[in-house]
Coordinates of C-alpha atoms in Angstrom, one line a residue:
M1 CA 0.0 0.0 0.0
I2 CA 1.4 3.4 -1.0
P3 CA 0.3 5.7 1.9
T4 CA -1.6 8.9 1.2
V5 CA -1.4 9.6 4.9
S6 CA 1.4 8.5 7.2
A7 CA 1.4 9.4 10.9
S8 CA 3.9 8.5 13.6
G9 CA 3.7 9.0 17.4
L10 CA 0.8 11.5 17.5
T11 CA 0.2 12.5 21.1
L12 CA -2.2 15.2 22.3
R13 CA -3.3 16.0 25.8
F14 CA -6.2 18.2 26.9
G15 CA -5.6 19.1 30.5
G16 CA -5.5 15.8 32.4
T17 CA -6.9 13.8 29.5
L18 CA -4.6 12.0 27.1
A19 CA -6.7 12.3 23.9
L20 CA -4.1 10.7 21.6
D21 CA -1.5 8.3 23.0
D22 CA 1.3 7.6 20.5
V23 CA -0.9 7.0 17.5
S24 CA 0.8 5.7 14.3
L25 CA -1.0 4.7 11.1
R26 CA -0.9 4.6 7.4
L27 CA -3.8 5.3 5.0
G28 CA -3.9 4.4 1.4
E29 CA -6.4 4.8 -1.5
G30 CA -10.0 3.6 -0.7
V31 CA -12.2 3.9 2.4
T32 CA -10.8 3.3 5.9
G33 CA -13.2 3.0 8.8
L34 CA -12.4 4.4 12.2
L35 CA -14.3 2.7 15.0
G36 CA -14.2 3.3 18.7
P37 CA -16.4 4.1 21.7
N38 CA -17.3 7.6 22.8
G39 CA -14.1 9.3 24.1
A40 CA -11.8 7.0 22.2
G41 CA -10.0 9.9 20.5
K42 CA -11.5 9.4 17.0
T43 CA -12.7 13.0 16.5
T44 CA -9.5 14.4 18.0
L45 CA -7.4 12.3 15.5
L46 CA -9.5 13.6 12.6
R47 CA -9.1 17.2 13.7
V48 CA -5.3 16.7 13.9
L49 CA -5.1 15.1 10.5
A50 CA -7.4 17.9 9.1
T51 CA -4.9 20.5 10.6
A52 CA -7.6 21.9 12.8
V53 CA -5.6 21.3 16.0
P54 CA -1.8 20.5 16.3
A55 CA -0.5 17.5 18.2
D56 CA 1.8 18.0 21.2
R57 CA 4.2 15.4 19.8
G58 CA 4.6 13.2 16.6
S59 CA 4.3 14.0 13.0
F60 CA 2.3 13.1 9.9
T61 CA 2.3 13.7 6.1
V62 CA -0.6 14.0 3.7
L63 CA 0.3 13.3 0.0
G64 CA 3.9 13.9 0.9
H65 CA 3.3 17.3 2.5
D66 CA 4.3 18.0 6.1
P67 CA 1.8 20.2 7.9
G68 CA 4.5 21.1 10.5
T69 CA 5.6 23.8 8.1
T70 CA 3.6 26.8 6.9
A71 CA 3.9 25.8 3.2
G72 CA 3.2 22.1 4.0
R73 CA 0.1 23.0 6.0
L74 CA -1.2 25.1 3.1
H75 CA -0.6 22.2 0.7
V76 CA -2.4 19.8 3.0
R77 CA -5.4 22.0 3.4
R78 CA -5.7 22.4 -0.3
A79 CA -5.6 18.6 -0.7
L80 CA -8.2 18.0 2.0
G81 CA -11.9 17.6 2.2
Y82 CA -13.4 17.7 5.7
L83 CA -16.9 16.9 6.9
P84 CA -17.0 17.6 10.7
Q85 CA -19.4 15.8 13.0
T86 CA -21.5 19.0 13.3
P87 CA -21.2 21.1 10.0
G88 CA -21.3 24.8 10.6
F89 CA -24.3 25.6 8.3
H90 CA -25.5 29.1 7.6
Q91 CA -29.2 28.3 7.8
D92 CA -30.3 31.1 5.5
F93 CA -27.9 30.2 2.8
S94 CA -29.2 28.1 -0.1
A95 CA -27.4 24.8 -0.8
F96 CA -25.6 26.5 -3.7
E97 CA -24.6 29.6 -1.6
F98 CA -23.2 27.5 1.2
V99 CA -21.0 25.3 -1.1
D100 CA -20.0 28.4 -3.0
Y101 CA -18.9 30.0 0.3
V102 CA -16.7 26.9 1.1
A103 CA -15.3 27.1 -2.4
I104 CA -14.2 30.7 -1.8
L105 CA -12.6 29.7 1.4
K106 CA -10.7 27.0 -0.6
E107 CA -9.3 29.8 -2.8
L108 CA -11.4 29.1 -5.9
T109 CA -11.2 32.7 -7.0
D110 CA -12.4 32.5 -10.7
R111 CA -16.2 33.0 -10.3
T112 CA -17.2 31.1 -13.5
A113 CA -14.9 28.1 -12.8
R114 CA -15.9 28.1 -9.1
H115 CA -19.7 28.0 -9.9
R116 CA -19.0 25.2 -12.4
E117 CA -17.3 23.3 -9.6
V118 CA -20.1 24.0 -7.1
R119 CA -22.7 22.7 -9.7
R120 CA -20.5 19.6 -10.3
V121 CA -20.3 18.6 -6.6
L122 CA -24.0 19.3 -6.0
D123 CA -24.8 17.1 -8.9
R124 CA -22.4 14.4 -7.6
V125 CA -24.4 14.2 -4.4
G126 CA -27.8 14.4 -6.1
L127 CA -28.8 17.9 -5.1
S128 CA -29.0 19.7 -8.4
D129 CA -32.8 20.0 -8.2
V130 CA -32.7 21.7 -4.8
R131 CA -29.5 23.8 -5.0
G132 CA -31.5 27.0 -4.7
K133 CA -33.4 25.8 -1.6
R134 CA -32.5 27.2 1.8
I135 CA -30.6 24.8 4.0
K136 CA -33.1 25.3 6.9
R137 CA -35.8 23.9 4.7
L138 CA -33.8 20.7 3.7
S139 CA -34.2 17.4 5.4
G140 CA -31.4 16.0 7.6
G141 CA -30.3 13.6 4.9
M142 CA -30.1 16.5 2.3
R143 CA -28.1 18.7 4.8
Q144 CA -25.6 15.9 5.2
R145 CA -25.3 15.7 1.4
V146 CA -24.7 19.5 1.2
A147 CA -21.9 19.0 3.8
L148 CA -20.4 16.2 1.7
A149 CA -20.6 18.4 -1.5
A150 CA -18.7 21.1 0.4
A151 CA -16.1 18.5 1.4
L152 CA -15.7 17.4 -2.2
I153 CA -15.0 20.9 -3.5
G154 CA -11.7 21.0 -5.5
D155 CA -11.6 17.1 -5.9
P156 CA -9.5 16.6 -2.7
G157 CA -7.1 13.7 -2.5
F158 CA -7.8 13.1 1.2
L159 CA -11.4 13.1 2.5
V160 CA -12.1 13.1 6.3
L161 CA -15.7 12.2 7.3
D162 CA -16.7 12.4 11.0
E163 CA -20.0 10.4 11.7
P164 CA -21.6 11.3 8.3
T165 CA -24.5 8.9 8.7
V166 CA -25.5 9.8 12.3
G167 CA -29.2 10.6 12.5
L168 CA -30.1 9.3 9.1
D169 CA -32.9 6.9 8.5
P170 CA -32.1 3.5 6.8
E171 CA -32.8 4.7 3.3
Q172 CA -30.8 7.8 3.7
R173 CA -27.9 5.8 5.2
M174 CA -28.0 3.4 2.2
R175 CA -27.8 6.3 -0.3
F176 CA -25.0 8.0 1.7
R177 CA -23.0 4.8 1.7
E178 CA -23.2 4.8 -2.1
L179 CA -21.9 8.3 -2.2
I180 CA -19.0 7.5 0.2
A181 CA -18.1 4.4 -1.8
Q182 CA -18.0 6.5 -5.0
A183 CA -15.9 9.1 -3.2
G184 CA -13.4 6.4 -2.2
E185 CA -12.6 5.6 -5.9
G186 CA -9.3 7.2 -6.7
R187 CA -8.8 9.0 -3.3
T188 CA -8.2 8.3 0.4
V189 CA -11.3 8.5 2.7
L190 CA -11.1 8.2 6.5
L191 CA -14.6 7.5 7.8
S192 CA -15.2 7.8 11.6
T193 CA -18.4 6.0 12.7
H194 CA -20.1 4.1 15.4
Q195 CA -21.9 1.9 12.8
T196 CA -20.0 -1.3 12.3
E197 CA -22.5 -2.1 9.5
D198 CA -21.2 0.9 7.6
V199 CA -17.6 -0.3 8.0
A200 CA -18.5 -3.9 6.9
M201 CA -20.2 -2.7 3.8
L202 CA -17.9 0.2 2.8
C203 CA -14.4 -0.1 4.0
H204 CA -11.2 -1.7 2.7
R205 CA -9.5 -1.3 6.0
V206 CA -10.5 -0.6 9.6
I207 CA -8.8 1.0 12.6
V208 CA -10.2 0.5 16.1
M209 CA -9.3 3.1 18.8
D210 CA -9.9 3.2 22.5
A211 CA -8.5 5.5 25.2
G212 CA -6.5 7.5 22.6
R213 CA -4.7 4.4 21.3
V214 CA -4.9 2.3 18.1
R215 CA -6.1 -1.2 19.3
F216 CA -6.4 -2.7 15.8
E217 CA -5.5 -1.9 12.2
G218 CA -6.2 -4.2 9.4
T219 CA -8.9 -5.4 7.0
P220 CA -12.6 -5.9 8.1
A221 CA -12.1 -9.7 7.5
E222 CA -9.1 -9.7 9.9
L223 CA -11.2 -7.9 12.5
T224 CA -14.0 -10.4 12.0
E225 CA -11.6 -13.3 12.3
R226 CA -10.8 -12.2 15.9
A227 CA -14.2 -13.5 16.9
A228 CA -13.9 -16.9 15.1
G229 CA -14.9 -19.7 17.4
R230 CA -16.0 -17.2 20.1
V231 CA -19.6 -16.6 19.1
W232 CA -22.3 -19.2 20.0
S233 CA -26.0 -19.7 20.3
S234 CA -27.9 -20.8 23.4
T235 CA -31.5 -21.0 24.7
E236 CA -30.6 -18.7 27.6
R237 CA -28.0 -15.9 28.1
D238 CA -24.7 -17.6 29.0
P239 CA -23.4 -15.9 32.2
S240 CA -19.8 -16.5 31.1
A241 CA -20.3 -14.5 27.9
R242 CA -18.6 -11.1 27.5
A243 CA -21.8 -10.0 25.8
G244 CA -25.1 -11.7 25.0
W245 CA -28.5 -10.8 23.7
R246 CA -31.8 -12.4 22.6
T247 CA -32.2 -12.3 18.8
G248 CA -35.3 -12.2 16.7
T249 CA -35.4 -16.0 16.6
G250 CA -35.7 -16.1 20.4
A251 CA -32.3 -17.7 20.8
F252 CA -29.4 -15.9 22.6
R253 CA -26.3 -14.8 20.7
N254 CA -23.3 -14.9 23.0
V255 CA -19.8 -13.5 22.5
G256 CA -16.7 -14.5 24.5
D257 CA -15.2 -17.8 25.5
P258 CA -17.8 -20.6 24.7
P259 CA -18.3 -23.6 26.8
E260 CA -17.3 -27.0 25.4
G261 CA -19.8 -28.3 22.8
A262 CA -21.3 -24.9 22.2
D263 CA -23.3 -24.3 19.0
L264 CA -20.9 -21.9 17.3
L265 CA -22.1 -19.2 15.0
E266 CA -20.4 -17.3 12.1
P267 CA -18.8 -14.1 13.6
T268 CA -19.5 -10.6 12.4
L269 CA -17.3 -7.5 12.3
E270 CA -19.2 -6.2 15.3
D271 CA -18.2 -9.4 17.2
G272 CA -14.6 -8.8 16.4
Y273 CA -14.9 -5.2 17.4
L274 CA -16.5 -6.0 20.8
L275 CA -13.8 -8.6 21.6
T276 CA -11.0 -6.1 20.6
L277 CA -12.4 -3.6 23.1
D278 CA -12.8 -6.4 25.7
A279 CA -9.2 -7.4 25.3
K280 CA -8.1 -3.9 26.0
A281 CA -10.3 -3.8 29.1
A282 CA -8.8 -7.0 30.3
E283 CA -5.3 -5.6 29.7
V284 CA -6.1 -2.5 31.8
A285 CA -7.6 -4.6 34.6
A286 CA -4.5 -6.8 34.7

């Protein structure tokens, strides 16, 4: 894998909280999913990579540019598309006006060329028919697509998406997945999410974070494999299971260390994720 993004030893503390603890990673072309519980450091990592906040220690490059220098930081920002968890919409702007405003901030100074680019990205996310509509009158799914269009301005080589499907209904999530998959063709996308289903369906690679550290980095299949032989079915919740719940069939799905002779089930990526976090908890307890 030829890395678009290469980070080494990123460390950042907010007061008494170690938000990033010696984080190193490499991101290549395609969609990489970033999983972790609340407070894991996911959003902090995205903000550092987006040059919104500097790390206390460590370094990283984006497309060969070092944001530790003024010139390098400018190159990174020009090559970056960033969709934050809470986009700062100007509610009285139309969809076109908002994306055009972002295009101006990204130094697209030629008005004719800029407007052509704004129309291109709005068409890319399926909003051409409502580009004149005020953002405050758009649905939640449409607002997220406006934010994605703004992130796609200038055809960035590195796209950072923080919880882009949060609050969307199943149909909206499905359509947004399609847009993210298309965005990952020919560029690097880092997708932070709580939805393991999104990662399983979209991502070429996955990173699991907890307590500011990377706990796993590999393919979705490799994360799923961590749960092989450790998921089983029973008529009652097994008290020895790390996690267990009643499914729609009435049987219990248990994750952990199965008893001898247990009825083993095929693991999912979510199972591997839960066991990865459980292994970290056991390490801390020890």
